[in-house]
């Protein structure tokens, strides 16, 4: 059995049907108490990573665990989570981490994930670590202004990053969860090309078939907006990546193609699939 935490997120929602169609028994884990929609045959359990003992019913009989932590995971007792996993018979963990663990190891916004990675590596379990860069799905933040006025705003309009489609992360996760040949590997996951905020607005406009206006925010304006839903260290770390990416953060990684045997999807493909959210 494979257990998927973060089952309601952009990666988790794409991962569940991939695993279900492979024939493996799958358990989806979400923190909220409301029922969630899952593919046929997928069991659903409520659990909270902040309370590791609540994971036991979901992990009973599990062989592999897809572990996704909210934020940088500083609030979690990872040794205790891993102890519960080992006690429950889990043999392998696939951890969704972040590219910034490698590119900005000292940044307060991502340092906790570095510690989580080290805990996973020392757990005695088989492990694979996925380090995606920026998500194409962050563009959902533009949905309301696009629907309301066909306009968007963002900082650093001409700075490109190789954003990745969460569906590609899910496909990589599905492969490595089922194949022990990936144990001990750390994969950096990016899209196939650099994409600027201005590029993404144009791709979204092409998917809609209507023009979308683009306004470049100042870093201060962006920071004020982001502080409404993100803590200051995460905001500052995010703005640093968006505005002054390192060469590695702009590098196109070969790892998606290595695992899947095909290149990652471009942002335009993500926009075309999700265009109804912006109509």
XYZ file of N, CA and C in Angstrom:
837
model
N 0.838 -1.185 0.000
C 0.000 0.000 0.000
C 0.884 1.250 0.000
N 0.428 2.291 -0.687
C 1.112 3.575 -0.741
C 0.228 4.614 -0.068
N 0.807 5.393 0.833
C 0.087 6.442 1.547
C 0.547 7.791 1.020
N -0.407 8.656 0.732
C -0.120 9.978 0.172
C -0.602 11.041 1.144
N 0.325 11.770 1.750
C -0.060 12.924 2.555
C -0.193 14.139 1.633
N -0.850 15.177 2.135
C -1.098 16.343 1.282
C -1.981 15.997 0.100
N -2.948 15.111 0.320
C -3.733 14.553 -0.784
C -4.621 15.576 -1.471
N -4.897 16.709 -0.820
C -5.765 17.714 -1.440
C -4.978 18.794 -2.171
N -3.650 18.725 -2.165
C -2.829 19.739 -2.806
C -2.681 19.517 -4.302
N -1.987 20.433 -4.958
C -1.839 20.365 -6.410
C -1.105 19.107 -6.850
N -0.112 18.678 -6.086
C 0.607 17.446 -6.423
C -0.196 16.232 -5.990
N -0.718 16.255 -4.775
C -1.461 15.110 -4.269
C -2.663 14.750 -5.114
N -3.415 15.757 -5.562
C -4.593 15.496 -6.381
C -4.218 14.836 -7.708
N -3.056 15.199 -8.256
C -2.611 14.581 -9.502
C -2.002 13.209 -9.269
N -1.411 12.993 -8.103
C -0.741 11.731 -7.803
C -1.716 10.592 -7.534
N -2.808 10.871 -6.847
C -3.730 9.801 -6.460
C -4.237 8.979 -7.644
N -4.765 9.594 -8.724
C -5.247 8.765 -9.837
C -4.139 7.996 -10.539
N -2.928 8.557 -10.574
C -1.812 7.825 -11.192
C -1.521 6.539 -10.429
N -1.522 6.628 -9.108
C -1.266 5.432 -8.303
C -2.443 4.469 -8.359
N -3.669 5.014 -8.341
C -4.851 4.155 -8.345
C -4.920 3.322 -9.617
N -4.576 3.917 -10.754
C -4.654 3.183 -12.017
C -3.515 2.183 -12.171
N -2.487 2.304 -11.322
C -1.376 1.343 -11.391
C -1.716 0.029 -10.703
N -2.811 0.023 -9.959
C -3.229 -1.198 -9.282
C -2.774 -1.296 -7.846
N -1.960 -0.343 -7.376
C -1.495 -0.394 -5.993
C -2.589 0.090 -5.047
N -2.749 -0.548 -3.892
C -3.659 0.005 -2.886
C -3.138 1.371 -2.437
N -4.029 2.339 -2.323
C -3.624 3.708 -2.021
C -4.491 4.261 -0.896
N -3.849 4.971 0.027
C -4.565 5.702 1.064
C -4.229 7.180 0.948
N -5.255 8.009 0.848
C -5.083 9.454 0.795
C -5.245 10.019 2.201
N -4.333 10.893 2.595
C -4.368 11.494 3.929
C -4.577 12.995 3.797
N -5.558 13.505 4.514
C -5.772 14.950 4.574
C -5.970 15.354 6.026
N -5.688 16.621 6.307
C -5.760 17.104 7.689
C -7.177 17.479 8.084
N -7.934 18.044 7.146
C -9.282 18.485 7.471
C -10.217 17.329 7.753
N -11.320 17.634 8.403
C -12.279 16.599 8.784
C -13.344 16.346 7.724
N -13.421 17.215 6.719
C -14.425 17.013 5.688
C -13.998 15.906 4.728
N -14.948 15.140 4.212
C -14.612 14.131 3.206
C -14.013 14.793 1.969
N -13.142 14.091 1.285
C -12.569 14.609 0.051
C -12.898 13.651 -1.084
N -12.855 14.162 -2.282
C -13.100 13.335 -3.457
C -11.829 12.584 -3.814
N -11.923 11.267 -3.936
C -10.773 10.450 -4.286
C -11.148 9.507 -5.427
N -10.168 9.046 -6.200
C -10.464 8.069 -7.253
C -11.037 6.783 -6.669
N -11.746 6.050 -7.489
C -12.315 4.778 -7.046
C -11.218 3.883 -6.473
N -11.520 3.281 -5.335
C -10.589 2.342 -4.729
C -9.575 2.967 -3.800
N -9.525 4.300 -3.721
C -8.568 4.973 -2.842
C -9.223 5.225 -1.485
N -8.576 4.727 -0.449
C -9.071 4.925 0.917
C -8.674 6.312 1.402
N -9.514 6.910 2.247
C -9.225 8.241 2.780
C -9.160 8.177 4.294
N -8.103 8.770 4.859
C -7.952 8.860 6.303
C -7.625 10.300 6.685
N -8.155 10.721 7.825
C -7.796 12.025 8.375
C -6.597 11.854 9.297
N -5.612 12.735 9.162
C -4.452 12.721 10.052
C -3.786 14.086 9.971
N -3.028 14.408 11.002
C -2.358 15.698 11.085
C -0.890 15.448 11.389
N 0.005 15.888 10.507
C 1.432 15.683 10.730
C 1.912 16.358 12.008
N 1.193 17.376 12.465
C 1.557 18.006 13.730
C 1.240 17.106 14.920
N 0.453 16.065 14.706
C 0.145 15.072 15.736
C 0.476 13.695 15.158
N 1.742 13.296 15.189
C 2.192 12.096 14.475
C 1.403 10.832 14.796
N 0.905 10.693 16.026
C 0.178 9.471 16.374
C -1.101 9.324 15.548
N -1.634 10.440 15.032
C -2.853 10.339 14.214
C -2.594 9.664 12.878
N -1.317 9.497 12.517
C -0.971 8.848 11.249
C -1.123 7.331 11.299
N -1.161 6.752 12.480
C -1.097 5.296 12.583
C -2.193 4.574 11.794
N -3.462 4.992 11.868
C -4.477 4.270 11.080
C -4.193 4.310 9.580
N -3.696 5.440 9.090
C -3.414 5.559 7.660
C -2.226 4.713 7.256
N -1.229 4.592 8.135
C 0.009 3.887 7.795
C -0.065 2.387 8.039
N -1.126 1.927 8.657
C -1.253 0.486 8.930
C -1.224 -0.302 7.624
N -0.217 -1.137 7.457
C -0.095 -1.961 6.255
C 0.597 -1.277 5.090
N 1.124 -0.054 5.309
C 1.738 0.699 4.207
C 3.166 0.239 3.956
N 3.537 0.237 2.684
C 4.927 -0.063 2.293
C 5.681 1.209 1.955
N 4.994 2.205 1.366
C 5.644 3.440 0.936
C 4.801 4.641 1.349
N 5.480 5.747 1.603
C 4.831 6.971 2.074
C 5.317 8.150 1.241
N 4.365 8.886 0.643
C 4.678 10.167 0.015
C 4.460 11.236 1.066
N 5.538 11.941 1.409
C 5.494 12.874 2.525
C 5.620 14.297 2.008
N 4.566 15.067 2.213
C 4.542 16.474 1.841
C 4.253 17.273 3.090
N 5.124 18.221 3.404
C 4.930 19.041 4.603
C 4.492 20.432 4.181
N 3.635 21.040 4.975
C 3.176 22.397 4.693
C 4.271 23.391 5.035
N 4.413 24.420 4.207
C 5.457 25.401 4.447
C 6.819 24.759 4.416
N 7.688 25.181 5.313
C 9.030 24.593 5.384
C 9.114 23.495 6.430
N 8.025 23.250 7.163
C 8.003 22.144 8.112
C 8.656 22.419 9.447
N 8.938 23.693 9.758
C 9.605 24.005 11.033
C 8.754 23.621 12.228
N 7.442 23.523 12.031
C 6.516 23.253 13.129
C 6.354 21.763 13.404
N 7.045 20.907 12.648
C 6.829 19.463 12.750
C 7.927 18.775 13.546
N 7.540 17.706 14.235
C 8.493 16.831 14.931
C 8.815 15.681 13.978
N 9.764 15.908 13.081
C 10.037 14.911 12.054
C 10.578 13.595 12.618
N 11.463 13.607 13.630
C 11.876 12.311 14.200
C 10.698 11.480 14.692
N 9.691 12.129 15.279
C 8.524 11.385 15.771
C 7.673 10.872 14.609
N 7.517 11.682 13.561
C 6.788 11.219 12.373
C 7.462 9.983 11.794
N 8.780 10.021 11.708
C 9.512 8.887 11.147
C 9.435 7.666 12.070
N 9.419 7.908 13.387
C 9.290 6.778 14.318
C 7.951 6.079 14.129
N 6.890 6.861 13.976
C 5.571 6.273 13.738
C 5.562 5.511 12.425
N 6.208 6.046 11.397
C 6.267 5.363 10.106
C 6.997 4.031 10.217
N 8.136 4.038 10.895
C 8.902 2.794 11.069
C 8.102 1.783 11.877
N 7.486 2.234 12.970
C 6.681 1.343 13.810
C 5.521 0.733 13.028
N 5.019 1.470 12.037
C 3.864 1.009 11.262
C 4.260 0.087 10.113
N 5.558 -0.098 9.914
C 6.008 -1.019 8.878
C 6.357 -0.373 7.557
N 6.339 0.975 7.485
C 6.719 1.650 6.243
C 8.172 1.316 5.917
N 8.427 1.049 4.637
C 9.777 0.692 4.196
C 10.464 1.814 3.420
N 9.672 2.693 2.775
C 10.247 3.694 1.894
C 9.478 5.009 2.015
N 10.217 6.111 1.892
C 9.615 7.442 1.922
C 10.062 8.217 0.692
N 9.102 8.870 0.056
C 9.399 9.852 -0.985
C 9.006 11.206 -0.410
N 9.998 12.063 -0.227
C 9.784 13.369 0.389
C 9.750 14.447 -0.683
N 8.691 15.245 -0.684
C 8.670 16.428 -1.531
C 9.280 17.578 -0.748
N 10.449 17.994 -1.176
C 11.181 19.071 -0.528
C 11.145 20.295 -1.436
N 12.246 20.993 -1.582
C 12.298 22.205 -2.400
C 13.692 22.381 -2.976
N 13.757 22.907 -4.179
C 15.031 23.218 -4.814
C 15.869 24.147 -3.944
N 15.209 25.034 -3.210
C 15.923 26.032 -2.412
C 16.734 25.413 -1.282
N 16.475 24.163 -0.911
C 17.311 23.507 0.089
C 18.752 23.464 -0.393
N 18.938 23.267 -1.705
C 20.282 23.239 -2.275
C 20.778 24.622 -2.651
N 19.872 25.467 -3.166
C 20.322 26.757 -3.693
C 20.444 27.839 -2.627
N 19.678 27.708 -1.544
C 19.713 28.714 -0.470
C 19.664 28.022 0.892
N 20.688 27.206 1.185
C 20.631 26.361 2.398
C 20.589 27.148 3.696
N 21.057 28.388 3.702
C 21.075 29.168 4.940
C 19.847 30.054 5.097
N 18.993 30.102 4.097
C 17.834 30.992 4.159
C 16.856 30.510 5.230
N 16.399 31.399 6.125
C 15.438 30.979 7.155
C 14.173 30.376 6.569
N 13.817 30.780 5.350
C 12.578 30.286 4.755
C 12.644 28.814 4.394
N 13.861 28.264 4.191
C 13.966 26.886 3.730
C 14.887 26.007 4.580
N 15.579 26.588 5.545
C 16.477 25.802 6.390
C 15.776 24.635 7.083
N 14.526 24.791 7.560
C 13.882 23.632 8.202
C 13.751 22.433 7.272
N 13.541 22.665 5.979
C 13.440 21.540 5.045
C 14.758 20.797 4.929
N 15.880 21.518 5.065
C 17.185 20.846 5.046
C 17.277 19.850 6.197
N 16.809 20.268 7.367
C 16.816 19.368 8.527
C 15.895 18.178 8.302
N 14.734 18.416 7.720
C 13.806 17.321 7.437
C 14.446 16.322 6.470
N 15.098 16.820 5.436
C 15.788 15.917 4.500
C 16.810 15.047 5.236
N 17.590 15.664 6.095
C 18.611 14.902 6.815
C 17.976 13.849 7.722
N 16.860 14.188 8.359
C 16.158 13.201 9.188
C 15.699 12.018 8.347
N 15.178 12.295 7.150
C 14.715 11.219 6.270
C 15.887 10.340 5.845
N 17.010 10.957 5.490
C 18.169 10.181 5.059
C 18.708 9.281 6.176
N 18.585 9.740 7.412
C 19.123 8.973 8.543
C 18.091 8.032 9.162
N 16.921 7.939 8.552
C 15.822 7.191 9.170
C 16.001 5.682 9.127
N 16.891 5.190 8.277
C 17.018 3.747 8.091
C 16.057 3.202 7.057
N 15.159 4.041 6.548
C 14.215 3.648 5.500
C 14.812 3.927 4.124
N 14.282 3.262 3.098
C 14.589 3.676 1.748
C 14.018 5.066 1.521
N 14.712 5.883 0.765
C 14.231 7.250 0.577
C 14.568 7.768 -0.814
N 13.703 8.638 -1.298
C 13.946 9.451 -2.480
C 13.461 10.850 -2.160
N 14.242 11.862 -2.538
C 13.878 13.253 -2.254
C 13.643 13.977 -3.572
N 12.503 14.644 -3.650
C 12.149 15.452 -4.818
C 12.281 16.920 -4.439
N 13.045 17.661 -5.253
C 13.245 19.088 -4.998
C 12.722 19.907 -6.179
N 11.429 20.176 -6.220
C 10.904 21.016 -7.300
C 11.255 22.482 -7.107
N 11.317 23.187 -8.245
C 11.428 24.639 -8.199
C 10.046 25.251 -8.083
N 9.868 26.456 -8.608
C 8.585 27.135 -8.517
C 7.496 26.406 -9.278
N 6.275 26.435 -8.738
C 5.144 25.705 -9.328
C 4.401 26.576 -10.342
N 4.051 25.980 -11.465
C 3.166 26.664 -12.412
C 1.836 27.014 -11.750
N 1.391 26.190 -10.826
C 0.089 26.401 -10.185
C 0.060 27.619 -9.280
N 1.215 28.229 -8.974
C 1.178 29.496 -8.234
C 0.419 30.563 -9.014
N 0.269 30.337 -10.310
C -0.462 31.282 -11.157
C -1.944 31.324 -10.809
N -2.453 30.353 -10.072
C -3.849 30.435 -9.616
C -4.093 31.714 -8.813
N -3.036 32.307 -8.251
C -3.195 33.568 -7.527
C -3.704 34.676 -8.440
N -3.546 34.498 -9.741
C -4.045 35.486 -10.701
C -5.493 35.238 -11.113
N -6.092 34.169 -10.663
C -7.410 33.792 -11.184
C -8.446 34.894 -10.985
N -8.525 35.447 -9.785
C -9.562 36.453 -9.525
C -9.359 37.717 -10.360
N -8.153 38.319 -10.388
C -8.013 39.526 -11.227
C -8.187 39.259 -12.717
N -7.835 38.046 -13.177
C -8.068 37.744 -14.591
C -9.555 37.627 -14.863
N -10.290 36.954 -13.985
C -11.730 36.836 -14.182
C -12.410 38.196 -14.109
N -11.961 39.021 -13.175
C -12.646 40.289 -12.935
C -12.289 41.364 -13.953
N -11.026 41.398 -14.389
C -10.631 42.525 -15.224
C -9.603 42.222 -16.281
N -9.314 40.931 -16.500
C -8.332 40.538 -17.519
C -7.024 41.310 -17.337
N -6.558 41.353 -16.082
C -5.282 41.999 -15.797
C -4.613 41.280 -14.630
N -3.280 41.347 -14.594
C -2.522 40.738 -13.504
C -1.396 41.691 -13.115
N -0.850 41.479 -11.914
C 0.317 42.237 -11.470
C 1.269 41.291 -10.767
N 2.560 41.540 -10.939
C 3.583 40.711 -10.323
C 4.893 41.481 -10.331
N 5.790 41.147 -9.401
C 7.103 41.792 -9.417
C 8.044 41.084 -10.402
N 9.133 41.753 -10.737
C 10.208 41.150 -11.534
C 9.668 40.541 -12.833
N 8.952 41.367 -13.584
C 8.214 40.866 -14.742
C 9.048 40.210 -15.806
N 10.359 40.522 -15.877
C 11.182 39.972 -16.939
C 12.277 39.037 -16.422
N 12.105 38.541 -15.194
C 13.049 37.570 -14.632
C 12.463 36.176 -14.814
N 13.207 35.316 -15.497
C 12.682 33.988 -15.820
C 13.127 32.908 -14.860
N 12.225 31.983 -14.591
C 12.501 30.773 -13.809
C 11.867 29.588 -14.525
N 12.451 28.403 -14.413
C 11.879 27.221 -15.078
C 10.781 26.577 -14.243
N 9.631 27.238 -14.153
C 8.551 26.743 -13.303
C 8.092 25.366 -13.786
N 7.651 24.558 -12.836
C 7.288 23.174 -13.149
C 5.800 22.931 -12.948
N 5.243 22.134 -13.808
C 3.845 21.707 -13.716
C 3.734 20.696 -12.574
N 2.856 20.925 -11.581
C 2.699 19.940 -10.513
C 2.350 18.539 -11.011
N 1.722 18.444 -12.184
C 1.420 17.123 -12.731
C 2.697 16.355 -13.038
N 3.760 17.059 -13.427
C 5.034 16.390 -13.661
C 5.659 15.913 -12.357
N 5.528 16.724 -11.307
C 6.016 16.275 -9.995
C 5.280 15.007 -9.589
N 3.966 14.993 -9.796
C 3.164 13.825 -9.430
C 3.586 12.593 -10.229
N 3.849 12.762 -11.524
C 4.265 11.609 -12.323
C 5.610 11.066 -11.863
N 6.536 11.962 -11.548
C 7.823 11.513 -11.013
C 7.608 10.777 -9.694
N 6.774 11.344 -8.813
C 6.508 10.698 -7.529
C 5.893 9.322 -7.714
N 4.968 9.195 -8.656
C 4.325 7.899 -8.895
C 5.342 6.853 -9.317
N 6.293 7.251 -10.145
C 7.324 6.306 -10.598
C 8.219 5.880 -9.442
N 8.724 6.857 -8.685
C 9.708 6.503 -7.660
C 9.059 5.818 -6.460
N 7.769 6.062 -6.232
C 7.086 5.343 -5.150
C 6.977 3.853 -5.442
N 6.899 3.499 -6.725
C 6.706 2.095 -7.099
C 8.004 1.379 -7.445
N 9.090 2.106 -7.618
C 10.336 1.513 -8.123
C 11.474 1.786 -7.151
N 11.951 0.763 -6.478
C 13.010 0.924 -5.490
C 14.346 1.286 -6.133
N 14.410 1.215 -7.458
C 15.635 1.607 -8.132
C 15.974 3.080 -7.951
N 15.015 3.853 -7.459
C 15.263 5.277 -7.233
C 15.636 5.589 -5.792
N 15.721 4.568 -4.949
C 16.109 4.789 -3.557
C 17.492 5.434 -3.501
N 17.633 6.383 -2.590
C 18.915 7.041 -2.398
C 19.195 8.169 -3.372
N 18.216 8.526 -4.196
C 18.406 9.589 -5.176
C 17.691 10.867 -4.730
N 18.283 11.985 -5.086
C 17.661 13.296 -4.917
C 17.484 13.900 -6.296
N 16.237 14.217 -6.658
C 15.936 14.728 -7.993
C 15.496 16.189 -7.906
N 16.114 17.015 -8.739
C 15.731 18.416 -8.847
C 14.788 18.546 -10.032
N 13.599 19.069 -9.801
C 12.543 19.044 -10.813
C 12.220 20.471 -11.265
N 12.385 20.710 -12.571
C 12.069 22.013 -13.144
C 11.282 21.814 -14.434
N 10.772 22.923 -14.949
C 10.154 22.919 -16.253
C 11.207 22.913 -17.351
N 10.765 22.996 -18.624
C 11.686 22.834 -19.748
C 12.348 24.116 -20.215
N 11.924 25.277 -19.692
C 12.440 26.553 -20.188
C 12.181 27.644 -19.161
N 12.954 28.722 -19.249
C 12.712 29.868 -18.386
C 11.407 30.544 -18.788
N 10.640 30.936 -17.780
C 9.359 31.597 -18.008
C 9.275 32.795 -17.075
N 9.079 33.975 -17.630
C 8.934 35.183 -16.814
C 7.459 35.392 -16.470
N 7.175 36.218 -15.462
C 5.761 36.541 -15.209
C 5.063 37.127 -16.428
N 5.769 37.937 -17.187
C 5.170 38.505 -18.394
C 4.877 37.400 -19.415
N 5.804 36.434 -19.526
C 5.572 35.287 -20.418
C 4.330 34.509 -19.991
N 4.196 34.294 -18.682
C 3.077 33.486 -18.202
C 1.749 34.192 -18.430
N 1.740 35.507 -18.278
C 0.522 36.256 -18.590
C 0.165 36.108 -20.066
N 1.172 36.132 -20.936
C 0.924 35.971 -22.374
C 0.430 34.568 -22.694
N 1.014 33.548 -22.059
C 0.562 32.175 -22.288
C -0.876 31.992 -21.819
N -1.202 32.607 -20.696
C -2.565 32.502 -20.178
C -3.546 33.228 -21.101
N -3.127 34.378 -21.625
C -3.975 35.104 -22.569
C -4.218 34.277 -23.826
N -3.182 33.595 -24.303
C -3.346 32.751 -25.485
C -4.321 31.618 -25.216
N -4.262 31.035 -24.007
C -5.194 29.957 -23.660
C -6.623 30.474 -23.589
N -6.797 31.691 -23.070
C -8.127 32.292 -22.967
C -8.651 32.791 -24.311
N -7.712 33.149 -25.186
C -8.125 33.781 -26.438
C -8.498 35.239 -26.254
N -8.016 35.844 -25.175
C -8.291 37.248 -24.880
C -7.039 37.884 -24.292
N -6.802 39.169 -24.525
C -5.620 39.826 -23.961
C -5.721 39.965 -22.444
N -4.571 39.910 -21.804
C -4.470 40.125 -20.362
C -3.431 41.204 -20.126
N -3.822 42.252 -19.423
C -2.885 43.317 -19.107
C -1.914 42.899 -18.018
N -0.679 43.371 -18.099
C 0.339 43.039 -17.092
C 0.898 44.316 -16.492
N 0.881 44.399 -15.152
C 1.463 45.517 -14.426
C 2.566 44.994 -13.527
N 3.739 45.604 -13.636
C 4.855 45.161 -12.795
C 4.804 45.850 -11.441
N 4.737 45.058 -10.374
C 4.743 45.593 -9.021
C 6.164 45.936 -8.592
N 6.283 46.846 -7.653
C 7.568 47.038 -6.983
C 7.751 45.893 -5.984
N 8.990 45.576 -5.599
C 9.180 44.553 -4.572
C 8.424 44.849 -3.285
N 8.360 46.142 -2.914
C 7.631 46.502 -1.693
C 6.152 46.213 -1.804
N 5.569 46.511 -2.960
C 4.145 46.223 -3.158
C 3.886 44.725 -3.110
N 4.772 43.962 -3.732
C 4.603 42.507 -3.730
C 4.738 41.950 -2.322
N 5.703 42.473 -1.575
C 5.919 41.990 -0.210
C 4.693 42.252 0.655
N 4.144 43.458 0.552
C 2.956 43.794 1.339
C 1.802 42.846 1.017
N 1.627 42.543 -0.256
C 0.548 41.641 -0.661
C 0.792 40.224 -0.147
N 2.019 39.732 -0.266
C 2.335 38.361 0.127
C 2.266 38.158 1.638
N 2.528 39.222 2.397
C 2.473 39.105 3.859
C 1.067 38.822 4.368
N 0.076 38.982 3.518
C -1.296 38.696 3.941
C -1.531 37.204 4.141
N -0.715 36.371 3.493
C -0.949 34.926 3.606
C 0.319 34.113 3.778
N 1.481 34.755 3.956
C 2.734 34.041 4.160
C 3.520 34.714 5.281
N 4.262 33.951 6.098
C 5.080 34.567 7.145
C 6.262 35.323 6.541
N 6.772 36.339 7.247
C 7.836 37.176 6.684
C 9.054 36.419 6.151
N 9.603 35.396 6.861
C 10.773 34.722 6.298
C 10.488 34.052 4.958
N 9.286 33.508 4.810
C 8.930 32.856 3.547
C 8.753 33.896 2.445
N 8.137 35.024 2.786
C 7.978 36.099 1.808
C 9.342 36.581 1.322
N 10.242 36.845 2.257
C 11.555 37.359 1.880
C 12.337 36.342 1.054
N 12.251 35.067 1.429
C 12.937 34.030 0.669
C 12.366 33.883 -0.726
N 11.042 33.972 -0.826
C 10.391 33.847 -2.135
C 10.769 35.010 -3.042
N 10.733 36.227 -2.508
C 11.075 37.394 -3.311
C 12.531 37.361 -3.763
N 13.399 36.820 -2.919
C 14.802 36.708 -3.316
C 14.959 35.790 -4.519
N 14.239 34.679 -4.518
C 14.308 33.746 -5.647
C 13.702 34.374 -6.897
N 12.549 35.041 -6.733
C 11.871 35.635 -7.877
C 12.674 36.774 -8.501
N 13.353 37.546 -7.663
C 14.019 38.738 -8.162
C 15.478 38.569 -8.506
N 16.186 37.751 -7.725
C 17.621 37.549 -7.954
C 17.935 36.050 -7.914
N 17.394 35.278 -8.856
C 17.657 33.843 -8.858
C 19.135 33.545 -9.096
N 19.608 32.489 -8.471
C 20.977 32.040 -8.702
C 21.049 31.317 -10.041
N 22.248 31.127 -10.580
C 22.367 30.350 -11.821
C 21.726 28.969 -11.714
N 21.848 28.323 -10.554
C 21.249 26.998 -10.403
C 19.737 27.062 -10.428
N 19.172 28.154 -9.880
C 17.713 28.297 -9.883
C 17.164 28.559 -11.277
N 18.019 29.002 -12.181
C 17.604 29.210 -13.565
C 18.034 28.067 -14.482
N 18.695 27.074 -13.901
C 19.150 25.925 -14.687
C 17.979 25.013 -15.018
N 17.976 24.479 -16.232
C 16.968 23.490 -16.617
C 17.490 22.121 -16.208
N 16.833 21.506 -15.240
C 17.286 20.201 -14.755
C 16.865 19.088 -15.711
N 17.717 18.069 -15.891
C 17.344 16.926 -16.717
C 16.564 15.858 -15.969
N 16.281 16.055 -14.680
C 15.801 14.945 -13.858
C 14.390 14.474 -14.201
N 13.501 15.386 -14.602
C 12.169 14.927 -15.012
C 12.293 13.974 -16.198
N 13.089 14.349 -17.184
C 13.273 13.495 -18.356
C 13.971 12.196 -17.984
N 14.909 12.257 -17.042
C 15.610 11.047 -16.617
C 14.635 10.029 -16.034
N 13.709 10.486 -15.214
C 12.771 9.578 -14.548
C 11.636 9.164 -15.480
N 11.096 10.112 -16.244
C 9.878 9.849 -17.026
C 10.156 9.458 -18.474
N 11.364 9.722 -18.961
C 11.654 9.413 -20.355
C 11.026 10.384 -21.331
N 10.627 11.541 -20.844
C 10.061 12.601 -21.690
C 10.377 13.932 -21.047
N 10.382 15.024 -21.820
C 10.664 16.331 -21.218
C 9.502 16.803 -20.362
N 9.756 17.712 -19.430
C 8.661 18.282 -18.649
C 7.768 19.155 -19.522
N 6.540 19.349 -19.054
C 5.575 20.156 -19.797
C 5.897 21.643 -19.668
N 5.685 22.416 -20.731
C 5.866 23.873 -20.629
C 4.704 24.521 -19.882
N 4.915 25.754 -19.447
C 3.855 26.464 -18.736
C 2.599 26.594 -19.594
N 2.763 26.790 -20.893
C 1.591 26.966 -21.764
C 0.664 25.761 -21.690
N 1.217 24.566 -21.515
C 0.381 23.370 -21.408
C -0.403 23.393 -20.098
N 0.242 23.844 -19.010
C -0.488 23.978 -17.738
C -1.627 24.976 -17.901
N -1.355 26.118 -18.530
C -2.378 27.150 -18.708
C -3.552 26.628 -19.517
N -3.276 25.871 -20.558
C -4.354 25.339 -21.392
C -5.239 24.371 -20.607
N -4.635 23.559 -19.739
C -5.415 22.585 -18.962
C -6.275 23.250 -17.904
N -5.840 24.399 -17.395
C -6.516 25.020 -16.251
C -7.194 26.330 -16.618
N -7.385 26.571 -17.887
C -7.900 27.867 -18.331
C -9.283 28.177 -17.761
N -10.088 27.154 -17.482
C -11.441 27.423 -16.976
C -11.415 28.155 -15.633
N -10.336 28.001 -14.865
C -10.238 28.709 -13.575
C -10.091 30.216 -13.768
N -9.756 30.639 -14.983
C -9.480 32.052 -15.243
C -10.555 32.720 -16.113
N -11.587 31.965 -16.512
C -12.600 32.527 -17.402
C -13.530 33.493 -16.651
